[in-house]
Short mmCIF file of C-alpha atoms in Angstrom, two decimals:
data_model
loop_
_atom_site.label_atom_id
_atom_site.label_comp_id
_atom_site.label_asym_id
_atom_site.label_seq_id
_atom_site.Cartn_x
_atom_site.Cartn_y
_atom_site.Cartn_z
CA UNK A 153 46.14 5.37 -2.06
CA UNK A 154 44.48 7.35 -4.85
CA UNK A 155 43.73 5.60 -8.10
CA UNK A 156 42.64 7.41 -11.23
CA UNK A 157 40.62 4.87 -13.24
CA UNK A 158 39.37 1.37 -12.54
CA UNK A 159 40.58 -0.87 -9.75
CA UNK A 160 40.14 -4.59 -9.38
CA UNK A 161 40.63 -6.84 -6.39
CA UNK A 162 40.03 -10.51 -5.78
CA UNK A 163 39.51 -10.34 -2.01
CA UNK A 164 38.33 -6.93 -0.80
CA UNK A 165 38.24 -6.60 2.97
CA UNK A 166 37.13 -3.55 4.95
CA UNK A 167 37.39 -4.55 8.60
CA UNK A 168 36.93 -1.19 10.34
CA UNK A 169 33.35 -1.30 11.78
CA UNK A 170 32.52 -4.64 10.20
CA UNK A 171 29.66 -6.49 11.91
CA UNK A 172 28.03 -9.75 10.90
CA UNK A 173 24.90 -9.13 8.78
CA UNK A 174 25.66 -5.45 8.13
CA UNK A 175 25.99 -3.97 4.64
CA UNK A 176 28.43 -1.44 3.21
CA UNK A 177 26.83 1.93 2.46
CA UNK A 178 28.37 5.03 0.91
CA UNK A 179 27.54 8.68 1.41
CA UNK A 180 27.33 11.34 -1.34
CA UNK A 181 31.11 11.81 -1.37
CA UNK A 182 31.90 8.10 -1.65
CA UNK A 183 32.88 7.46 1.96
CA UNK A 184 31.78 3.97 3.00
CA UNK A 185 30.65 2.64 6.35
CA UNK A 186 29.01 -0.50 7.70
CA UNK A 187 25.29 -0.12 8.55
CA UNK A 188 22.57 -2.45 9.71
CA UNK A 189 20.70 -4.04 6.80
CA UNK A 190 17.38 -2.12 6.67
CA UNK A 191 15.52 -5.30 5.72
CA UNK A 192 16.47 -6.71 9.13
CA UNK A 193 15.14 -3.70 11.06
CA UNK A 194 11.59 -3.41 9.71
CA UNK A 195 8.76 -3.79 12.21
CA UNK A 196 6.38 -6.74 12.10
CA UNK A 197 3.66 -7.77 14.52
CA UNK A 198 0.66 -10.08 14.56
CA UNK A 199 -2.09 -10.23 17.18
CA UNK A 200 -5.38 -12.00 17.83
CA UNK A 201 -8.05 -12.57 20.47
CA UNK A 202 -7.86 -15.08 23.32
CA UNK A 203 -11.66 -15.17 23.75
CA UNK A 204 -14.72 -14.22 21.72
CA UNK A 205 -15.71 -10.54 21.90
CA UNK A 206 -19.39 -9.55 22.13
CA UNK A 207 -20.27 -6.50 20.06
CA UNK A 208 -22.56 -3.66 20.98
CA UNK A 209 -24.30 -1.61 18.30
CA UNK A 210 -22.08 1.01 16.63
CA UNK A 211 -18.31 1.36 16.19
CA UNK A 212 -15.97 -0.29 18.68
CA UNK A 213 -12.39 -1.45 18.86
CA UNK A 214 -11.51 -5.11 18.52
CA UNK A 215 -9.65 -6.02 21.70
CA UNK A 216 -6.68 -7.89 20.26
CA UNK A 217 -5.07 -9.13 23.47
CA UNK A 218 -2.38 -11.62 22.50
CA UNK A 219 0.64 -11.47 20.21
CA UNK A 220 1.71 -14.14 17.77
CA UNK A 221 4.95 -12.20 17.23
CA UNK A 222 6.21 -8.64 17.64
CA UNK A 223 9.72 -7.95 16.36
CA UNK A 224 10.14 -4.52 18.00
CA UNK A 225 7.80 -4.67 21.01
CA UNK A 226 5.38 -2.17 19.43
CA UNK A 227 2.08 -3.97 20.00
CA UNK A 228 0.35 -3.39 23.33
CA UNK A 229 -1.96 -6.28 24.31
CA UNK A 230 -3.53 -4.24 27.13
CA UNK A 231 -5.07 -1.69 24.73
CA UNK A 232 -4.94 -3.67 21.44
CA UNK A 233 -2.83 -0.98 19.81
CA UNK A 234 0.26 -0.92 17.59
CA UNK A 235 2.45 2.15 18.22
CA UNK A 236 5.25 2.86 15.72
CA UNK A 237 8.76 3.34 17.08
CA UNK A 238 10.06 4.10 13.55
CA UNK A 239 8.64 6.40 10.91
CA UNK A 240 7.71 4.69 7.67
CA UNK A 241 5.08 3.01 5.54
CA UNK A 242 3.17 0.09 7.04
CA UNK A 243 0.90 -2.55 5.53
CA UNK A 244 -2.06 -3.32 7.78
CA UNK A 245 -4.08 -6.53 7.37
CA UNK A 246 -7.00 -7.34 9.62
CA UNK A 247 -10.08 -9.53 9.62
CA UNK A 248 -12.88 -10.71 11.86
CA UNK A 249 -15.38 -13.55 11.78
CA UNK A 250 -18.64 -13.80 13.74
CA UNK A 251 -21.05 -16.41 14.97
CA UNK A 252 -24.14 -17.15 12.82
CA UNK A 253 -26.48 -14.19 12.32
CA UNK A 254 -30.19 -14.42 11.41
CA UNK A 255 -31.00 -10.86 10.31
CA UNK A 256 -30.16 -8.13 7.86
CA UNK A 257 -27.57 -5.59 9.00
CA UNK A 258 -24.48 -3.75 7.91
CA UNK A 259 -21.05 -4.74 9.23
CA UNK A 260 -17.79 -2.82 8.71
CA UNK A 261 -14.12 -3.04 9.53
CA UNK A 262 -11.86 -0.01 9.71
CA UNK A 263 -8.22 0.90 10.17
CA UNK A 264 -7.90 3.78 12.63
CA UNK A 265 -4.68 5.82 12.85
CA UNK A 266 -4.44 8.10 15.89
CA UNK A 267 -8.16 7.56 16.55
CA UNK A 268 -9.18 8.62 13.01
CA UNK A 269 -10.73 6.28 10.44
CA UNK A 270 -8.36 5.98 7.46
CA UNK A 271 -9.52 2.82 5.63
CA UNK A 272 -12.95 1.18 5.58
CA UNK A 273 -14.57 -2.00 4.25
CA UNK A 274 -18.33 -2.16 4.73
CA UNK A 275 -21.15 -4.25 3.32
CA UNK A 276 -24.61 -5.57 4.17
CA UNK A 277 -25.35 -8.98 5.65
CA UNK A 278 -28.55 -10.71 4.61
CA UNK A 279 -30.41 -13.35 6.61
CA UNK A 280 -28.60 -16.44 7.96
CA UNK A 281 -24.86 -17.05 8.22
CA UNK A 282 -21.58 -15.84 9.59
CA UNK A 283 -20.17 -12.38 8.92
CA UNK A 284 -16.61 -12.04 7.62
CA UNK A 285 -14.94 -8.72 6.95
CA UNK A 286 -11.31 -8.04 6.11
CA UNK A 287 -9.23 -5.03 5.27
CA UNK A 288 -5.77 -4.33 3.93
CA UNK A 289 -4.07 -1.03 3.30
CA UNK A 290 -0.93 1.05 3.49
CA UNK A 291 -0.57 3.79 6.06
CA UNK A 292 2.23 6.24 6.71
CA UNK A 293 3.20 6.48 10.38
CA UNK A 294 5.45 8.86 12.29
CA UNK A 295 7.15 7.82 15.51
CA UNK A 296 4.43 7.58 18.16
CA UNK A 297 1.51 7.18 15.73
CA UNK A 298 -0.78 4.29 16.62
CA UNK A 299 -3.03 1.92 14.71
CA UNK A 300 -6.16 0.15 15.94
CA UNK A 301 -8.81 -1.98 14.25
CA UNK A 302 -12.46 -1.10 14.75
CA UNK A 303 -15.63 -2.93 13.77
CA UNK A 304 -19.07 -1.49 13.10
CA UNK A 305 -22.17 -3.46 14.01
CA UNK A 306 -24.96 -1.35 12.53
CA UNK A 307 -28.09 -2.70 14.30
CA UNK A 308 -27.54 -6.28 15.46
CA UNK A 309 -27.47 -7.59 19.03
CA UNK A 310 -25.97 -10.87 20.21
CA UNK A 311 -23.04 -10.74 17.78
CA UNK A 312 -19.79 -12.37 18.89
CA UNK A 313 -16.47 -12.01 17.12
CA UNK A 314 -14.87 -15.44 16.89
CA UNK A 315 -11.44 -15.66 18.52
CA UNK A 316 -10.19 -18.33 16.08
CA UNK A 317 -6.69 -17.07 15.13
CA UNK A 318 -7.01 -17.99 11.45
CA UNK A 319 -10.11 -15.82 11.00
CA UNK A 320 -9.77 -12.89 13.42
CA UNK A 321 -6.36 -11.21 13.32
CA UNK A 322 -4.41 -7.93 13.14
CA UNK A 323 -1.11 -7.88 11.21
CA UNK A 324 1.33 -5.00 10.81
CA UNK A 325 4.32 -5.03 8.47
CA UNK A 326 6.64 -2.10 7.90
CA UNK A 327 7.46 -2.06 4.20
CA UNK A 328 9.73 0.99 4.12
#
């Protein structure tokens, strides 16, 4: 059936390839097909620590070893690493919280992609109190790229990252 002009229907039904939750998508020539809704296929993961982590001086990875959720099985709790199975843009949120500190030092948090620092939040800590650092940023990942969260403890000893899940976490959300 070829129609030159407008068409109108009350109950359109295209059953060939129809699947619950899929959407109709057209190509450049107007041919339509059913495809998975891209909003239902975006990666999301959240991880935290099961026990406090003692820091040495310098840069080191936070050992996120438990998942809260992982929609596409991309977070590895053995190495605390998220590895993308789909290319795209990802929002990374991470934070850590320490025990009380009684000295002046610098503390940082960084997003590392493929073992290279890509985002950094750093500031000094003065005298008594806990240290809290957080970071958020967008990164572009190819299939197989990985993301890790590192912390820098500039000169302090006896610093423990608190494993409380509301304060120390690593979240990954694919946005496109």
